[in-house]
CSV table of C-alpha atoms and ligand atoms in Angstrom, one decimal:
chain,number,residue,atom,x,y,z
A,25,UNK,CA,122.0,98.5,103.6
A,26,UNK,CA,119.6,101.4,103.4
A,27,UNK,CA,116.1,101.1,104.8
A,28,UNK,CA,113.8,100.7,101.8
A,29,UNK,CA,110.6,99.7,103.6
A,30,UNK,CA,107.5,101.7,102.6
A,31,UNK,CA,107.6,105.1,104.3
A,32,UNK,CA,105.0,106.0,106.9
A,33,UNK,CA,106.0,108.6,109.4
A,34,UNK,CA,105.6,107.4,112.9
A,35,UNK,CA,104.4,109.9,115.5
A,36,UNK,CA,106.4,110.4,118.7
A,37,UNK,CA,103.6,109.0,120.9
A,38,UNK,CA,103.7,105.7,119.1
A,39,UNK,CA,107.4,105.5,119.5
A,40,UNK,CA,107.3,106.5,123.2
A,41,UNK,CA,104.7,103.7,123.8
A,42,UNK,CA,106.7,101.1,121.8
A,43,UNK,CA,109.9,102.0,123.7
A,44,UNK,CA,108.2,101.7,127.1
A,45,UNK,CA,106.2,98.5,126.2
A,46,UNK,CA,109.2,96.6,124.8
A,47,UNK,CA,111.9,97.9,127.3
A,48,UNK,CA,113.9,100.4,125.2
A,49,UNK,CA,113.4,103.5,127.2
A,50,UNK,CA,111.6,104.4,130.5
A,51,UNK,CA,110.9,107.6,132.3
A,52,UNK,CA,113.6,108.2,135.0
A,53,UNK,CA,112.4,107.5,138.5
A,54,UNK,CA,109.0,106.6,137.2
A,55,UNK,CA,107.8,105.1,140.5
A,56,UNK,CA,108.1,108.6,142.1
A,57,UNK,CA,106.2,110.2,139.3
A,58,UNK,CA,109.2,110.6,137.0
A,59,UNK,CA,112.0,113.2,136.7
A,60,UNK,CA,111.4,115.6,133.9
A,61,UNK,CA,113.5,115.1,130.8
A,62,UNK,CA,115.7,112.3,132.2
A,63,UNK,CA,115.5,108.8,130.7
A,64,UNK,CA,116.5,105.3,131.7
A,65,UNK,CA,117.4,102.8,129.0
A,66,UNK,CA,115.9,99.4,129.5
A,67,UNK,CA,117.3,96.0,128.5
A,68,UNK,CA,116.9,96.7,124.7
A,69,UNK,CA,117.7,100.4,124.9
A,70,UNK,CA,121.0,99.8,126.6
A,71,UNK,CA,122.0,97.4,123.7
A,72,UNK,CA,120.9,99.9,121.1
A,73,UNK,CA,122.8,102.7,122.7
A,74,UNK,CA,125.9,100.6,123.0
A,75,UNK,CA,125.6,99.6,119.3
A,76,UNK,CA,125.3,103.3,118.3
A,77,UNK,CA,128.3,104.3,120.4
A,78,UNK,CA,130.4,101.4,119.2
A,79,UNK,CA,129.5,102.0,115.5
A,80,UNK,CA,130.7,105.6,116.0
A,81,UNK,CA,133.9,104.6,117.8
A,82,UNK,CA,134.7,102.0,115.2
A,83,UNK,CA,134.2,104.5,112.3
A,84,UNK,CA,135.9,107.4,114.1
A,85,UNK,CA,138.8,105.7,116.0
A,86,UNK,CA,139.5,102.0,115.2
A,87,UNK,CA,139.2,102.3,111.4
A,88,UNK,CA,141.4,105.4,111.1
A,89,UNK,CA,145.1,106.1,111.6
A,90,UNK,CA,144.6,109.7,112.4
A,91,UNK,CA,142.4,109.4,115.4
A,92,UNK,CA,142.9,108.4,119.0
A,93,UNK,CA,140.5,108.1,121.9
A,94,UNK,CA,140.1,109.7,125.3
A,95,UNK,CA,137.9,109.3,128.4
A,96,UNK,CA,138.2,112.5,130.5
A,97,UNK,CA,136.4,113.0,133.8
A,98,UNK,CA,132.9,114.6,133.8
A,99,UNK,CA,133.9,117.0,136.6
A,100,UNK,CA,136.6,119.4,135.6
A,101,UNK,CA,138.5,122.3,137.1
A,102,UNK,CA,136.0,125.2,137.3
A,103,UNK,CA,138.4,127.5,135.5
A,104,UNK,CA,137.8,125.3,132.4
A,105,UNK,CA,134.4,126.7,132.0
A,106,UNK,CA,135.4,130.3,132.5
A,107,UNK,CA,138.1,130.0,129.9
A,108,UNK,CA,135.9,128.1,127.4
A,109,UNK,CA,133.3,130.9,127.7
A,110,UNK,CA,130.6,128.7,129.1
A,111,UNK,CA,130.2,130.6,132.4
A,112,UNK,CA,129.8,133.8,130.5
A,113,UNK,CA,128.1,132.7,127.3
A,114,UNK,CA,126.4,129.3,127.5
A,115,UNK,CA,122.9,130.8,128.1
A,116,UNK,CA,119.5,130.8,126.5
A,117,UNK,CA,117.1,133.8,126.7
A,118,UNK,CA,114.3,132.8,129.1
A,119,UNK,CA,110.9,134.4,129.4
A,120,UNK,CA,108.2,133.6,132.0
A,121,UNK,CA,104.5,133.9,131.6
A,122,UNK,CA,103.1,136.4,134.1
A,123,UNK,CA,99.8,134.5,134.4
A,124,UNK,CA,100.6,130.7,134.4
A,125,UNK,CA,104.4,131.1,135.3
A,126,UNK,CA,105.5,128.6,132.6
A,127,UNK,CA,108.9,129.4,131.3
A,128,UNK,CA,110.0,129.4,127.6
A,129,UNK,CA,113.0,129.9,125.5
A,130,UNK,CA,112.4,133.3,123.9
A,131,UNK,CA,114.2,132.3,120.7
A,132,UNK,CA,111.9,129.3,120.2
A,133,UNK,CA,108.7,131.3,120.4
A,134,UNK,CA,106.7,132.2,117.3
A,135,UNK,CA,104.5,134.9,118.9
A,136,UNK,CA,104.9,137.4,121.8
A,137,UNK,CA,102.4,135.8,124.2
A,138,UNK,CA,102.5,132.6,126.3
A,139,UNK,CA,101.9,129.6,124.0
A,140,UNK,CA,100.1,127.8,126.8
A,141,UNK,CA,97.6,130.4,128.1
A,142,UNK,CA,98.1,133.5,126.0
A,143,UNK,CA,99.3,135.5,129.0
A,144,UNK,CA,101.8,138.3,128.9
A,145,UNK,CA,105.5,137.4,129.0
A,146,UNK,CA,108.3,138.9,131.0
A,147,UNK,CA,111.3,140.6,129.3
A,148,UNK,CA,113.9,137.9,128.3
A,149,UNK,CA,116.8,137.3,130.7
A,150,UNK,CA,119.8,135.1,130.0
A,151,UNK,CA,119.7,131.8,131.8
A,152,UNK,CA,122.9,129.7,132.1
A,153,UNK,CA,122.4,126.1,131.1
A,154,UNK,CA,125.2,124.6,133.2
A,155,UNK,CA,124.3,122.5,136.3
A,156,UNK,CA,126.3,123.7,139.3
A,157,UNK,CA,127.3,121.4,142.2
A,158,UNK,CA,129.9,121.5,145.0
A,159,UNK,CA,133.0,119.5,145.5
A,160,UNK,CA,134.1,118.5,149.0
A,161,UNK,CA,132.5,119.1,152.3
A,162,UNK,CA,132.7,122.9,152.6
A,163,UNK,CA,129.8,124.7,151.0
A,164,UNK,CA,131.5,127.9,149.9
A,165,UNK,CA,131.8,129.7,146.6
A,166,UNK,CA,135.3,128.2,146.1
A,167,UNK,CA,133.9,124.7,146.0
A,168,UNK,CA,131.5,125.3,143.1
A,169,UNK,CA,132.1,123.1,140.1
A,170,UNK,CA,130.0,122.3,137.0
A,171,UNK,CA,128.6,119.2,135.4
A,172,UNK,CA,130.1,119.4,131.9
A,173,UNK,CA,127.7,120.7,129.3
A,174,UNK,CA,129.9,119.2,126.5
A,175,UNK,CA,132.6,116.5,126.4
A,176,UNK,CA,134.8,118.6,124.1
A,177,UNK,CA,136.6,120.6,126.9
A,178,UNK,CA,138.1,117.4,128.2
A,179,UNK,CA,139.8,117.0,124.8
A,180,UNK,CA,141.1,120.6,124.7
A,181,UNK,CA,142.6,120.5,128.2
A,182,UNK,CA,144.3,117.2,127.4
A,183,UNK,CA,145.7,118.4,124.0
A,184,UNK,CA,149.3,118.6,125.2
A,185,UNK,CA,149.1,115.3,127.1
A,186,UNK,CA,147.9,113.4,124.0
A,187,UNK,CA,150.5,115.2,121.8
A,188,UNK,CA,153.3,114.3,124.1
A,189,UNK,CA,152.4,110.7,124.5
A,190,UNK,CA,151.4,109.9,120.9
A,191,UNK,CA,153.6,112.3,118.9
A,192,UNK,CA,150.8,112.6,116.4
A,193,UNK,CA,151.3,115.0,113.4
A,194,UNK,CA,148.6,117.3,112.1
A,195,UNK,CA,146.0,116.6,111.0
A,196,UNK,CA,144.8,114.3,113.8
A,197,UNK,CA,141.8,113.9,116.0
A,198,UNK,CA,140.9,113.1,119.5
A,199,UNK,CA,137.6,111.4,120.1
A,200,UNK,CA,135.5,110.7,123.1
A,201,UNK,CA,132.0,109.7,124.2
A,202,UNK,CA,130.4,110.4,127.5
A,203,UNK,CA,127.6,112.1,129.5
A,204,UNK,CA,126.9,115.8,129.3
A,205,UNK,CA,124.4,117.8,131.3
A,206,UNK,CA,122.3,120.9,130.4
A,207,UNK,CA,119.6,122.5,132.5
A,208,UNK,CA,117.5,123.0,129.3
A,209,UNK,CA,114.7,125.5,129.6
A,210,UNK,CA,112.4,123.6,127.3
A,211,UNK,CA,113.3,120.0,127.2
A,212,UNK,CA,111.0,117.6,125.4
A,213,UNK,CA,110.1,115.6,122.3
A,214,UNK,CA,111.0,112.4,124.3
A,215,UNK,CA,114.8,112.0,124.5
A,216,UNK,CA,115.5,114.6,121.8
A,217,UNK,CA,116.2,117.3,124.3
A,218,UNK,CA,117.1,115.9,127.7
A,219,UNK,CA,118.9,117.4,130.7
A,220,UNK,CA,121.3,114.4,131.0
A,221,UNK,CA,122.5,112.9,127.7
A,222,UNK,CA,125.4,111.4,126.0
A,223,UNK,CA,127.7,112.9,123.3
A,224,UNK,CA,130.1,111.4,120.8
A,225,UNK,CA,132.6,114.2,120.0
A,226,UNK,CA,135.8,114.5,118.1
A,227,UNK,CA,138.2,117.5,117.9
A,228,UNK,CA,140.1,117.1,114.6
A,229,UNK,CA,143.2,119.4,114.8
A,230,UNK,CA,144.4,120.8,111.5
A,231,UNK,CA,146.7,123.4,110.0
A,232,UNK,CA,144.8,126.7,110.1
A,233,UNK,CA,144.9,127.3,106.4
A,234,UNK,CA,143.3,123.9,105.8
A,235,UNK,CA,140.3,124.3,108.2
A,236,UNK,CA,137.7,125.0,105.5
A,237,UNK,CA,138.7,122.0,103.5
A,238,UNK,CA,138.6,119.7,106.5
A,239,UNK,CA,135.2,121.1,107.5
A,240,UNK,CA,133.8,120.0,104.1
A,241,UNK,CA,135.5,116.6,104.5
A,242,UNK,CA,133.8,116.0,107.9
A,243,UNK,CA,130.4,117.2,106.7
A,244,UNK,CA,130.5,114.4,104.1
A,245,UNK,CA,132.0,111.8,106.3
A,246,UNK,CA,129.5,112.3,109.1
A,247,UNK,CA,126.4,112.5,106.7
A,248,UNK,CA,127.5,109.2,105.2
A,249,UNK,CA,127.8,107.5,108.6
A,250,UNK,CA,124.1,107.8,109.1
A,251,UNK,CA,123.4,106.5,105.5
A,252,UNK,CA,125.7,103.6,106.0
A,253,UNK,CA,123.8,102.6,109.1
A,254,UNK,CA,120.6,102.5,107.0
A,255,UNK,CA,119.0,105.9,107.6
A,256,UNK,CA,116.9,107.1,104.7
A,257,UNK,CA,118.5,109.8,102.7
A,258,UNK,CA,115.3,111.8,102.2
A,259,UNK,CA,115.1,112.2,106.0
A,260,UNK,CA,118.6,113.7,106.3
A,261,UNK,CA,119.9,117.1,105.3
A,262,UNK,CA,122.8,119.5,106.0
A,263,UNK,CA,122.0,123.1,107.1
A,264,UNK,CA,124.6,125.9,107.6
A,265,UNK,CA,124.2,128.1,110.6
A,266,UNK,CA,123.4,131.7,110.0
A,267,UNK,CA,125.9,134.2,111.5
A,268,UNK,CA,123.4,135.0,114.3
A,269,UNK,CA,123.1,131.3,115.3
A,270,UNK,CA,126.7,130.5,115.7
A,271,UNK,CA,127.9,129.4,119.1
A,272,UNK,CA,130.4,131.8,120.8
A,273,UNK,CA,133.4,129.6,119.8
A,274,UNK,CA,132.4,128.8,116.2
A,275,UNK,CA,133.7,130.4,113.0
A,276,UNK,CA,131.4,128.2,110.9
A,277,UNK,CA,129.0,125.4,111.7
A,278,UNK,CA,126.6,123.0,109.9
A,279,UNK,CA,123.9,120.8,111.4
A,280,UNK,CA,123.1,117.3,110.1
A,281,UNK,CA,119.4,117.5,110.5
A,282,UNK,CA,116.9,114.7,110.6
A,283,UNK,CA,113.2,114.9,109.8
A,284,UNK,CA,111.9,114.1,113.3
A,285,UNK,CA,108.1,114.0,113.9
A,286,UNK,CA,108.2,117.6,115.1
A,287,UNK,CA,110.1,118.7,111.9
A,288,UNK,CA,113.7,119.1,110.8
A,289,UNK,CA,115.9,119.2,113.8
A,290,UNK,CA,119.6,118.9,114.7
A,291,UNK,CA,121.1,115.4,114.9
A,292,UNK,CA,124.7,116.5,114.9
A,293,UNK,CA,126.7,119.7,114.8
A,294,UNK,CA,129.9,120.0,112.7
A,295,UNK,CA,131.8,123.2,113.6
A,296,UNK,CA,135.0,125.0,112.8
A,297,UNK,CA,136.0,126.1,116.3
A,298,UNK,CA,139.2,127.7,115.0
A,299,UNK,CA,141.8,128.1,117.7
A,300,UNK,CA,139.4,129.6,120.2
A,301,UNK,CA,139.6,126.8,122.8
A,302,UNK,CA,143.3,126.2,122.8
A,303,UNK,CA,144.0,129.9,122.9
A,304,UNK,CA,141.6,130.5,125.8
A,305,UNK,CA,143.0,127.6,127.8
A,306,UNK,CA,146.5,128.6,127.1
A,307,UNK,CA,145.9,132.1,128.3
A,308,UNK,CA,143.9,131.0,131.4
A,309,UNK,CA,146.3,128.2,132.5
A,310,UNK,CA,149.6,129.9,131.5
A,311,UNK,CA,150.6,126.6,129.7
A,312,UNK,CA,151.8,126.5,126.1
A,313,UNK,CA,149.3,124.6,124.0
A,314,UNK,CA,150.9,125.2,120.6
A,315,UNK,CA,151.9,122.5,118.1
A,316,UNK,CA,155.5,122.4,116.6
A,317,UNK,CA,155.3,122.1,112.8
A,318,UNK,CA,158.6,120.5,111.8
A,319,UNK,CA,158.1,121.2,108.1
A,320,UNK,CA,157.5,124.9,108.7
A,321,UNK,CA,159.8,125.2,111.7
A,322,UNK,CA,157.0,127.1,113.5
A,323,UNK,CA,155.0,126.8,116.7
A,324,UNK,CA,151.3,127.6,116.3
A,325,UNK,CA,147.8,126.8,117.6
A,326,UNK,CA,146.0,124.4,115.3
A,327,UNK,CA,142.3,124.8,114.4
A,328,UNK,CA,139.8,122.3,115.6
A,329,UNK,CA,137.0,120.9,113.4
A,330,UNK,CA,134.4,119.4,115.6
A,331,UNK,CA,131.9,116.7,114.6
A,332,UNK,CA,129.6,116.5,117.7
A,333,UNK,CA,126.8,114.0,117.8
A,334,UNK,CA,124.4,112.7,120.4
A,335,UNK,CA,124.0,109.1,121.3
A,336,UNK,CA,120.5,109.5,122.5
A,337,UNK,CA,119.4,111.6,119.6
A,338,UNK,CA,121.0,109.3,117.1
A,339,UNK,CA,119.3,106.2,118.8
A,340,UNK,CA,116.0,108.0,118.7
A,341,UNK,CA,116.4,108.9,115.0
A,342,UNK,CA,117.4,105.3,114.1
A,343,UNK,CA,114.3,104.0,115.9
A,344,UNK,CA,112.0,106.4,114.2
A,345,UNK,CA,113.6,105.9,110.8
A,346,UNK,CA,113.4,102.1,111.0
A,347,UNK,CA,109.7,101.9,112.1
A,348,UNK,CA,107.2,100.4,109.7
A,349,UNK,CA,103.7,99.0,109.8
A,350,UNK,CA,103.3,96.4,107.1
A,351,UNK,CA,100.7,94.0,105.9
A,352,UNK,CA,101.3,90.4,107.0
A,353,UNK,CA,98.6,88.0,105.8
A,354,UNK,CA,95.3,89.5,107.2
A,355,UNK,CA,97.0,91.6,109.8
A,356,UNK,CA,99.5,94.4,110.2
A,357,UNK,CA,103.0,93.8,111.6
A,358,UNK,CA,105.0,96.4,113.4
A,359,UNK,CA,108.7,96.1,112.4
A,360,UNK,CA,111.9,98.0,113.2
A,361,UNK,CA,114.1,97.6,110.1
A,362,UNK,CA,117.2,98.5,112.2
A,363,UNK,CA,120.5,98.0,110.5
A,364,UNK,CA,121.8,94.6,111.9
A,365,UNK,CA,124.8,96.5,113.4
A,366,UNK,CA,122.4,98.5,115.6
A,367,UNK,CA,119.7,95.9,116.3
A,368,UNK,CA,119.7,95.1,120.1
A,369,UNK,CA,119.2,91.4,119.5
A,370,UNK,CA,120.7,89.8,116.4
A,371,UNK,CA,119.2,86.3,116.5
A,372,UNK,CA,116.3,84.8,118.3
A,373,UNK,CA,116.0,81.0,118.9
A,374,UNK,CA,112.5,79.7,118.8
A,375,UNK,CA,111.7,76.1,119.6
A,376,UNK,CA,108.5,75.0,118.0
A,377,UNK,CA,107.4,73.1,121.1
A,378,UNK,CA,108.3,72.8,124.7
A,379,UNK,CA,108.7,69.0,124.4
A,380,UNK,CA,111.9,66.9,124.6
A,381,UNK,CA,114.1,66.2,122.8
A,382,UNK,CA,113.3,69.3,120.9
A,383,UNK,CA,114.0,71.6,123.8
A,384,UNK,CA,117.4,70.1,124.5
A,385,UNK,CA,118.3,70.6,120.8
A,386,UNK,CA,117.1,74.2,120.8
A,387,UNK,CA,119.1,74.9,124.0
A,388,UNK,CA,122.2,73.5,122.3
A,389,UNK,CA,121.6,75.7,119.2
A,390,UNK,CA,121.1,78.7,121.4
A,391,UNK,CA,124.4,77.9,123.3
A,392,UNK,CA,126.3,77.7,120.1
A,393,UNK,CA,125.0,81.1,118.9
A,394,UNK,CA,125.1,83.2,122.0
A,395,UNK,CA,128.9,83.0,122.1
A,396,UNK,CA,129.0,85.0,118.8
A,397,UNK,CA,125.8,87.1,118.8
A,398,UNK,CA,123.4,88.8,121.2
A,399,UNK,CA,120.6,86.3,121.3
A,400,UNK,CA,117.2,85.7,122.8
A,401,UNK,CA,115.5,82.4,123.5
A,402,UNK,CA,111.8,82.6,123.3
A,403,UNK,CA,109.4,79.6,123.7
A,404,UNK,CA,106.2,81.4,124.8
A,405,UNK,CA,103.1,81.5,122.7
A,406,UNK,CA,102.6,80.6,119.0
A,407,UNK,CA,105.4,80.9,116.5
A,408,UNK,CA,103.5,83.7,114.7
A,409,UNK,CA,103.3,85.8,117.8
A,410,UNK,CA,107.0,85.1,118.5
A,411,UNK,CA,108.0,86.4,115.0
A,412,UNK,CA,105.9,89.5,115.6
A,413,UNK,CA,107.6,90.2,119.0
A,414,UNK,CA,111.0,89.9,117.4
A,415,UNK,CA,110.0,92.1,114.4
A,416,UNK,CA,108.8,94.7,116.8
A,417,UNK,CA,112.2,95.0,118.4
A,418,UNK,CA,114.1,94.7,115.1
A,419,UNK,CA,115.7,91.3,115.5
A,420,UNK,CA,117.2,90.5,112.0
A,421,UNK,CA,117.0,86.7,112.2
A,422,UNK,CA,114.8,84.1,113.9
A,423,UNK,CA,116.0,80.5,114.1
A,424,UNK,CA,113.2,77.9,114.5
A,425,UNK,CA,114.0,74.5,115.8
A,426,UNK,CA,111.2,72.0,114.8
A,427,UNK,CA,110.7,68.2,114.9
A,428,UNK,CA,112.3,67.7,111.5
A,429,UNK,CA,115.4,69.3,113.0
A,430,UNK,CA,115.9,66.2,115.2
A,431,UNK,CA,116.0,64.1,112.0
A,432,UNK,CA,117.9,66.2,109.6
A,433,UNK,CA,120.0,68.5,112.0
A,434,UNK,CA,118.8,71.5,110.1
A,435,UNK,CA,116.9,74.6,111.3
A,436,UNK,CA,114.8,77.3,109.6
A,437,UNK,CA,116.2,80.8,109.5
A,438,UNK,CA,113.7,83.6,108.9
A,439,UNK,CA,114.7,87.0,107.6
A,440,UNK,CA,113.0,90.0,109.4
A,441,UNK,CA,112.8,92.2,106.3
A,442,UNK,CA,111.6,89.9,103.6
A,443,UNK,CA,110.1,87.3,105.9
A,444,UNK,CA,111.7,84.7,103.6
A,445,UNK,CA,112.9,81.4,105.1
A,446,UNK,CA,115.9,79.2,104.6
A,447,UNK,CA,116.8,75.8,105.8
A,448,UNK,CA,120.3,75.7,107.3
A,449,UNK,CA,122.4,72.8,108.7
A,450,UNK,CA,123.1,73.5,112.4
A,451,UNK,CA,126.8,72.9,111.7
A,452,UNK,CA,126.8,75.9,109.3
A,453,UNK,CA,124.5,78.2,111.3
A,454,UNK,CA,127.1,80.4,112.8
A,455,UNK,CA,128.9,81.0,109.5
A,456,UNK,CA,125.6,81.6,107.6
A,457,UNK,CA,124.3,84.1,110.2
A,458,UNK,CA,127.6,85.9,110.4
A,459,UNK,CA,127.6,86.4,106.6
A,460,UNK,CA,124.0,87.6,106.5
A,461,UNK,CA,124.5,89.9,109.5
A,462,UNK,CA,127.5,91.4,107.7
A,463,UNK,CA,125.3,92.3,104.7
A,464,UNK,CA,125.2,89.3,102.4
A,465,UNK,CA,121.8,89.2,100.7
A,466,UNK,CA,119.5,86.7,102.4
A,467,UNK,CA,118.1,85.0,99.3
A,468,UNK,CA,121.4,84.1,97.6
A,469,UNK,CA,124.1,81.5,97.9
A,470,UNK,CA,124.1,77.7,97.5
A,471,UNK,CA,122.0,77.1,100.6
A,472,UNK,CA,119.3,79.3,99.3
A,473,UNK,CA,119.3,77.5,95.9
A,474,UNK,CA,119.0,74.2,97.7
A,475,UNK,CA,116.5,75.0,100.5
A,476,UNK,CA,115.4,78.6,100.4
A,477,UNK,CA,113.2,78.7,97.4
A,478,UNK,CA,110.9,75.9,98.5
A,479,UNK,CA,110.3,77.5,101.9
A,480,UNK,CA,110.0,81.2,100.9
B,530,GAP,N1,130.6,120.5,121.6
B,530,GAP,C1,129.7,121.1,120.8
B,530,GAP,C2,128.3,120.8,121.2
B,530,GAP,O1,128.1,120.4,122.3
B,530,GAP,P1,125.8,121.0,120.5
B,530,GAP,O2,125.2,121.2,119.1
B,530,GAP,O3,125.3,121.9,121.5
B,530,GAP,O4,127.4,121.1,120.3
B,530,GAP,C3,126.1,118.4,120.0
B,530,GAP,O5,125.6,119.5,120.8
B,530,GAP,C4,125.1,117.3,120.0
B,530,GAP,O6,124.8,116.8,121.3
B,530,GAP,C5,123.7,117.7,119.4
B,530,GAP,O7,123.8,117.6,118.0
B,530,GAP,C6,122.8,116.6,119.9
B,530,GAP,O8,122.9,115.4,119.2
B,530,GAP,C7,123.4,116.4,121.3
B,530,GAP,N2,122.7,117.2,122.3
B,530,GAP,C8,122.9,118.5,122.6
B,530,GAP,N3,122.0,118.9,123.6
B,530,GAP,C9,121.2,117.8,123.8
B,530,GAP,C10,120.1,117.6,124.7
B,530,GAP,N4,119.7,118.6,125.6
B,530,GAP,N5,119.5,116.4,124.7
B,530,GAP,C11,120.0,115.4,123.9
B,530,GAP,N6,121.0,115.5,123.1
B,530,GAP,C12,121.6,116.7,123.0
């Protein structure tokens, strides 16, 4: 179900405003003036984010035999980050303007002067992006720990635990989702670059000689995941990292890029990390982290292929990609053509009046649906305005209960994308909506032949 609505690129300010107005995303600690580059997800945002995360988990873990899940702690032994190279190498070059004192990432700058005031810049110095904190009541150097900058290390340090408990054979993967923290020098573009964000990462362990082939496999698999969830192909591309861009652990890496309002930017990174991490942790901990290959009769360190995506960045890209402004009679409707799997609300129940016995019937219809779908009950203002409100948050279907419903025990179902309508017996509503939400075309089937064409 790819988004085929007419393309009109939405700018970031419009999206920020929609997200705030409709309760998707708020500035963190807004009543205190906000905390830079941290975001709170409102009632609709939290559903969208859950749906993104669950769609990923389903595709990466539940639908595969070769993948298992993990949920490691955010706080890890500080040696983890020494061994992984993050204490030494997880840094960006920082320059400061000598006049206005704004700070910039040197590798992001086009010219050699301050982009804000044109002032002279200092020489670059390396700035480590990890947040430091302390564990326990004693404030000495020994108590320093880090907020994890990637979830991946939780996977590597648990490699032997997972192997021992599941007896998996290569190739297999360990997947996890969770918060990560980076003290970014130049956060911005809404949630695109935040200081607290959530990752969806997998380390797929393979025989070393098959690493290139598995990297290709994951490039295709991950690119297609976005397409299957409705993202427009013309807004997605793969880009290989140049040698000078590769992270300290990577042998090869590609980004899935999305055409954000500020230009093509990384949505997900897919890297061949080789055996870098297992080797480093093995050396630093003194523990054996090799895999015993029964066929070869050998112990060796497998290579890790890492598809690493962001929940927040994906959610933002899905919102931007689904946004459309479309003519509706004499006006323009704003609609999010979100894939039904991602839409925060699946079905809205709209009683045509606040009078009995219509309300009782609408409440009953709502009660019957909310046990299967995320629903909203909305009885405020005209039906036209209520449709608009649901379109703007991407609700795939609206169910209208009218006076005729009392007589014929049928309701009208309206499709968000085509705005076509279909009369459905209440007794069949759950079944019909389930089929339509799972991708069955709206204007097909016997019900459509009997009742849809007259209404559409
Ligand atoms: N373990 C590999 C790794 O962390 P990365 O390319 O630095 O690789 C992976 O990050 C993904 O995490 C990115 O593609 C992006 O979706 C998300 N991400 C990284 N930094 C982010 C930030 N500051 N704000 C929001 N998302 C971020």
